[in-house]
Structures are given as structure tokens and as C-alpha cells.
Amino acid sequence: MSKSLLPFNTTQQEKNIETVLERTNDIPVLIHRVWDPRQCPVNLLPWLAWALSIDTWDSEWPETTKRNLIAESIRIHRTKGTVSAIERVLSALGVDAELTEWFENNGAPHTFQLLAWVNANLVPDADVILSPVLYRTLKQSIDDVKPIRSHYEFQVGAAFGGDMGMVCSATSSSTTRVKAEPESDIGFNVSAIAPGAQIMGMTTIRISMAIS
């Protein structure tokens, strides 16, 4: 036992507490790793997210998404109520945001329009890219960081780069969009596309779920 820092009139109970606490120095836990979102053990990520006040969390998210969101949490909290915070939280979730504020489109004051392009499944084992679950997750994340007084129009879509095969035919336009109702699942999964006709010369394929 190292030299005690307790005063001379310390009670026996206080000495016992000091003895117990001193033993924690022998626990093989590297504290700096636990607080590092890139090195923290996977099973401790939910606790780290809680400690950093992550507003929206889902245990089904990919590990990379969880770590990205935790890594951005401090910057998100510092900029809450701004466009930057919205873009940061969506980027951490693997979403590209196209945000237009009211003064850019002659809209009503304190409103904005947001189009969120999803680049991959937020839940790896999901059968679809766009779904009501995804919509609710993204909307909740936006509501957590947007200016409280602001109202917005929200659309969600899926965007993929490169040529890919599809069982259906498509035109050679630069962008193909398919819209669905908010409560619909769109069964478009890059990993599950069956071999078929090639879509050539296409920059992106976008599937848009328009939601007001």
C-alpha cells in the first residue's frame, strides 16, 4: 500500500475505503482507450455513447456508424441548432445532405428543405434500403439538432455510384428516380441485385422516398 494521504483523524471506515479504491489501480483497463471512439471495445460503445449524450442510438447500426457518431458527438453538441450540426449527424450516419434554407429559395422564414441521400443500409441485414424505420431514425436525428423554431420539408433517397446490373430495364439518363409513399419499403438492395441487363453510362442511381 502506498503512503496514505488521509489526515491523522481518519476513521477506520475511511481507511477501508481507501484500501478498496487503491486496488482499482491494478485493474487492467486502459482508460484512454475506453474514451477513444476508435479504440473503445465494441461492447462498451453504448456506454460511451451515453456518456457523451448521444441523442439517437440503435444497437443494430454497423460498428463503423456507431464509432463515427460518437467521434462527432462533441462537435455536434457544440453546433446544435445550426446547419453544420444537421450535416454532421447525417454524415456520421452515412447520409449526404442537400439542405436549402428559406432565404435561398424564398420560402417561409425559419424553414428549410432537406434531401438526404443514403449510400448504404443503415442496418446491414435489412432487406431494403429505404423504409419507415430509416425515415424515423433520420428524422429523429435531425429533430435532435435542428433549431427548435425551424420547420422543414424532408425527403429521403438512395444514391449509388458506378454501373450495376438490374433485372429491369432503364434508360441511359444520368439519374433514375423512383418515388414511394412514406410508409412503404423499397426493396432495392445493391448486394441483392440479380444479374440482368447492365445500366451503362450512369453516374448514380437514386431512389427517392418523398416525405412531407
Tab-separated table of C-alpha atoms in Angstrom:
chain	number	residue	atom	x	y	z
A	1	MET	CA	0.000	0.000	0.000
A	2	SER	CA	1.324	3.451	-0.937
A	3	LYS	CA	1.620	6.245	1.566
A	4	SER	CA	-1.813	7.386	2.657
A	5	LEU	CA	-2.980	10.948	2.055
A	6	LEU	CA	-5.715	10.715	4.647
A	7	PRO	CA	-5.498	13.006	7.726
A	8	PHE	CA	-4.481	11.709	11.170
A	9	ASN	CA	-8.070	11.666	12.467
A	10	THR	CA	-9.321	9.371	9.676
A	11	THR	CA	-11.926	6.801	10.677
A	12	GLN	CA	-11.465	3.093	10.104
A	13	GLN	CA	-14.232	3.139	7.505
A	14	GLU	CA	-12.394	5.808	5.501
A	15	LYS	CA	-9.195	3.752	5.670
A	16	ASN	CA	-11.079	0.714	4.398
A	17	ILE	CA	-12.498	2.727	1.506
A	18	GLU	CA	-9.019	3.960	0.625
A	19	THR	CA	-7.726	0.381	0.613
A	20	VAL	CA	-10.512	-0.792	-1.692
A	21	LEU	CA	-10.098	2.128	-4.089
A	22	GLU	CA	-6.365	1.604	-4.284
A	23	ARG	CA	-6.927	-1.874	-5.658
A	24	THR	CA	-8.597	-0.360	-8.745
A	25	ASN	CA	-5.128	0.672	-9.899
A	26	ASP	CA	-4.424	-2.998	-10.577
A	27	ILE	CA	-7.419	-3.444	-12.906
A	28	PRO	CA	-6.081	-3.905	-16.463
A	29	VAL	CA	-8.218	-1.228	-18.132
A	30	LEU	CA	-6.627	1.391	-20.360
A	31	ILE	CA	-8.904	4.346	-19.637
A	32	HIS	CA	-7.689	6.372	-22.597
A	33	ARG	CA	-8.778	3.554	-24.935
A	34	VAL	CA	-12.232	3.311	-23.391
A	35	TRP	CA	-12.801	7.025	-24.077
A	36	ASP	CA	-11.457	6.812	-27.629
A	37	PRO	CA	-14.320	6.090	-30.101
A	38	ARG	CA	-11.861	4.416	-32.478
A	39	GLN	CA	-10.320	2.072	-29.880
A	40	CYS	CA	-13.146	1.524	-27.390
A	41	PRO	CA	-14.215	-2.161	-27.152
A	42	VAL	CA	-17.388	-2.799	-29.141
A	43	ASN	CA	-19.373	-3.945	-26.104
A	44	LEU	CA	-18.650	-0.635	-24.352
A	45	LEU	CA	-19.710	1.633	-27.226
A	46	PRO	CA	-23.293	2.080	-25.909
A	47	TRP	CA	-21.893	3.275	-22.578
A	48	LEU	CA	-19.529	5.686	-24.281
A	49	ALA	CA	-22.436	6.991	-26.375
A	50	TRP	CA	-24.459	7.504	-23.194
A	51	ALA	CA	-21.546	9.304	-21.508
A	52	LEU	CA	-21.264	11.679	-24.473
A	53	SER	CA	-25.039	12.297	-24.604
A	54	ILE	CA	-25.718	10.757	-27.998
A	55	ASP	CA	-29.380	11.598	-28.625
A	56	THR	CA	-30.293	8.830	-31.088
A	57	TRP	CA	-28.807	5.319	-30.870
A	58	ASP	CA	-29.644	1.932	-32.351
A	59	SER	CA	-27.861	-1.287	-31.385
A	60	GLU	CA	-28.479	-2.605	-34.925
A	61	TRP	CA	-26.288	0.024	-36.573
A	62	PRO	CA	-22.965	-1.066	-38.097
A	63	GLU	CA	-19.966	-0.674	-35.816
A	64	THR	CA	-18.484	1.968	-38.120
A	65	THR	CA	-21.632	4.082	-37.875
A	66	LYS	CA	-21.603	3.902	-34.091
A	67	ARG	CA	-17.952	4.939	-33.883
A	68	ASN	CA	-18.439	7.778	-36.383
A	69	LEU	CA	-21.390	9.172	-34.464
A	70	ILE	CA	-19.520	9.037	-31.142
A	71	ALA	CA	-16.462	10.662	-32.721
A	72	GLU	CA	-18.613	13.557	-33.959
A	73	SER	CA	-20.720	13.903	-30.798
A	74	ILE	CA	-18.770	16.741	-29.193
A	75	ARG	CA	-18.700	18.803	-32.399
A	76	ILE	CA	-22.412	18.104	-32.925
A	77	HIS	CA	-23.269	19.307	-29.423
A	78	ARG	CA	-21.131	22.418	-29.876
A	79	THR	CA	-23.024	23.366	-33.034
A	80	LYS	CA	-26.560	22.265	-32.146
A	81	GLY	CA	-29.167	24.476	-33.720
A	82	THR	CA	-27.133	25.057	-36.890
A	83	VAL	CA	-26.907	23.629	-40.407
A	84	SER	CA	-23.482	22.274	-39.521
A	85	ALA	CA	-24.907	20.074	-36.755
A	86	ILE	CA	-27.520	18.610	-39.111
A	87	GLU	CA	-24.903	17.848	-41.751
A	88	ARG	CA	-22.534	16.320	-39.188
A	89	VAL	CA	-25.082	13.964	-37.645
A	90	LEU	CA	-26.327	12.787	-41.045
A	91	SER	CA	-22.784	12.336	-42.332
A	92	ALA	CA	-21.977	10.185	-39.299
A	93	LEU	CA	-24.963	8.013	-40.238
A	94	GLY	CA	-23.626	7.628	-43.793
A	95	VAL	CA	-26.009	10.131	-45.370
A	96	ASP	CA	-25.265	13.000	-47.750
A	97	ALA	CA	-27.457	16.008	-47.031
A	98	GLU	CA	-28.688	18.600	-49.525
A	99	LEU	CA	-30.052	21.389	-47.338
A	100	THR	CA	-31.617	24.615	-48.608
A	101	GLU	CA	-32.643	27.334	-46.139
A	102	TRP	CA	-35.644	29.622	-46.550
A	103	PHE	CA	-33.676	32.654	-47.682
A	104	GLU	CA	-32.158	30.602	-50.506
A	105	ASN	CA	-35.500	29.628	-52.074
A	106	ASN	CA	-37.811	32.469	-50.985
A	107	GLY	CA	-39.560	30.174	-48.514
A	108	ALA	CA	-41.298	30.977	-45.240
A	109	PRO	CA	-38.941	32.389	-42.579
A	110	HIS	CA	-37.147	29.856	-40.384
A	111	THR	CA	-37.843	26.891	-42.653
A	112	PHE	CA	-35.564	24.673	-44.689
A	113	GLN	CA	-35.754	21.835	-47.197
A	114	LEU	CA	-33.646	18.727	-46.715
A	115	LEU	CA	-32.919	15.905	-49.126
A	116	ALA	CA	-30.998	13.033	-47.509
A	117	TRP	CA	-29.214	10.570	-49.796
A	118	VAL	CA	-28.485	7.211	-48.153
A	119	ASN	CA	-25.405	5.468	-49.553
A	120	ALA	CA	-25.790	2.080	-47.810
A	121	ASN	CA	-28.073	0.138	-45.491
A	122	LEU	CA	-28.078	1.674	-42.033
A	123	VAL	CA	-28.903	-1.813	-40.737
A	124	PRO	CA	-26.613	-4.323	-42.547
A	125	ASP	CA	-29.051	-7.251	-42.562
A	126	ALA	CA	-32.066	-5.218	-43.696
A	127	ASP	CA	-33.813	-6.362	-46.881
A	128	VAL	CA	-34.407	-2.819	-48.114
A	129	ILE	CA	-32.520	0.452	-48.326
A	130	LEU	CA	-35.421	2.844	-47.756
A	131	SER	CA	-38.015	2.100	-45.104
A	132	PRO	CA	-40.175	3.832	-42.491
A	133	VAL	CA	-37.632	2.746	-39.853
A	134	LEU	CA	-34.838	4.530	-41.689
A	135	TYR	CA	-37.015	7.602	-42.171
A	136	ARG	CA	-37.905	7.786	-38.479
A	137	THR	CA	-34.255	7.354	-37.458
A	138	LEU	CA	-33.054	10.160	-39.721
A	139	LYS	CA	-35.924	12.470	-38.802
A	140	GLN	CA	-35.318	11.949	-35.089
A	141	SER	CA	-31.618	12.691	-35.574
A	142	ILE	CA	-32.484	15.918	-37.390
A	143	ASP	CA	-35.042	16.945	-34.761
A	144	ASP	CA	-32.420	16.451	-32.045
A	145	VAL	CA	-30.007	19.023	-33.504
A	146	LYS	CA	-32.007	21.466	-35.650
A	147	PRO	CA	-33.009	24.953	-34.458
A	148	ILE	CA	-36.089	24.490	-32.267
A	149	ARG	CA	-38.059	27.199	-34.070
A	150	SER	CA	-37.355	25.795	-37.538
A	151	HIS	CA	-39.754	23.687	-39.589
A	152	TYR	CA	-38.683	21.692	-42.612
A	153	GLU	CA	-39.629	19.544	-45.573
A	154	PHE	CA	-37.838	16.217	-45.620
A	155	GLN	CA	-37.092	13.719	-48.395
A	156	VAL	CA	-35.048	10.536	-48.215
A	157	GLY	CA	-33.412	8.816	-51.170
A	158	ALA	CA	-30.781	6.223	-52.028
A	159	ALA	CA	-27.771	7.036	-54.214
A	160	PHE	CA	-25.205	4.615	-55.620
A	161	GLY	CA	-22.252	5.208	-57.890
A	162	GLY	CA	-20.967	3.159	-60.815
A	163	ASP	CA	-22.529	0.725	-63.266
A	164	MET	CA	-24.618	-2.114	-61.888
A	165	GLY	CA	-26.922	-4.843	-63.141
A	166	MET	CA	-30.679	-4.860	-62.624
A	167	VAL	CA	-33.396	-7.273	-63.644
A	168	CYS	CA	-35.432	-4.413	-65.058
A	169	SER	CA	-34.599	-2.165	-67.957
A	170	ALA	CA	-33.728	1.504	-67.571
A	171	THR	CA	-32.963	4.456	-69.780
A	172	SER	CA	-29.479	5.835	-70.196
A	173	SER	CA	-30.245	9.097	-68.435
A	174	SER	CA	-27.782	10.374	-65.840
A	175	THR	CA	-30.194	9.817	-62.945
A	176	THR	CA	-33.108	7.428	-62.363
A	177	ARG	CA	-35.554	8.226	-59.575
A	178	VAL	CA	-38.396	6.191	-58.130
A	179	LYS	CA	-40.709	7.685	-55.521
A	180	ALA	CA	-42.756	5.830	-52.929
A	181	GLU	CA	-45.157	6.588	-50.132
A	182	PRO	CA	-43.670	7.353	-46.670
A	183	GLU	CA	-44.917	4.112	-45.153
A	184	SER	CA	-43.586	1.940	-47.978
A	185	ASP	CA	-40.487	-0.220	-48.056
A	186	ILE	CA	-38.417	-0.004	-51.229
A	187	GLY	CA	-36.818	-3.363	-51.899
A	188	PHE	CA	-33.691	-2.114	-53.605
A	189	ASN	CA	-30.545	-3.634	-52.176
A	190	VAL	CA	-27.253	-3.405	-54.046
A	191	SER	CA	-25.951	-6.632	-52.536
A	192	ALA	CA	-29.111	-8.475	-53.571
A	193	ILE	CA	-29.465	-7.308	-57.172
A	194	ALA	CA	-29.832	-10.239	-59.518
A	195	PRO	CA	-27.779	-10.444	-62.727
A	196	GLY	CA	-29.553	-8.825	-65.624
A	197	ALA	CA	-29.329	-6.011	-68.093
A	198	GLN	CA	-26.493	-3.605	-67.423
A	199	ILE	CA	-27.161	0.048	-66.855
A	200	MET	CA	-24.313	1.660	-68.719
A	201	GLY	CA	-23.012	5.196	-68.552
A	202	MET	CA	-24.952	6.056	-65.409
A	203	THR	CA	-23.357	8.294	-62.802
A	204	THR	CA	-25.757	7.454	-59.965
A	205	ILE	CA	-28.948	5.558	-59.341
A	206	ARG	CA	-31.235	7.382	-56.975
A	207	ILE	CA	-34.372	6.045	-55.378
A	208	SER	CA	-36.285	8.799	-53.662
A	209	MET	CA	-38.925	8.439	-50.958
A	210	ALA	CA	-40.696	11.789	-50.791
A	211	ILE	CA	-41.967	12.615	-47.306
A	212	SER	CA	-43.588	15.850	-46.184
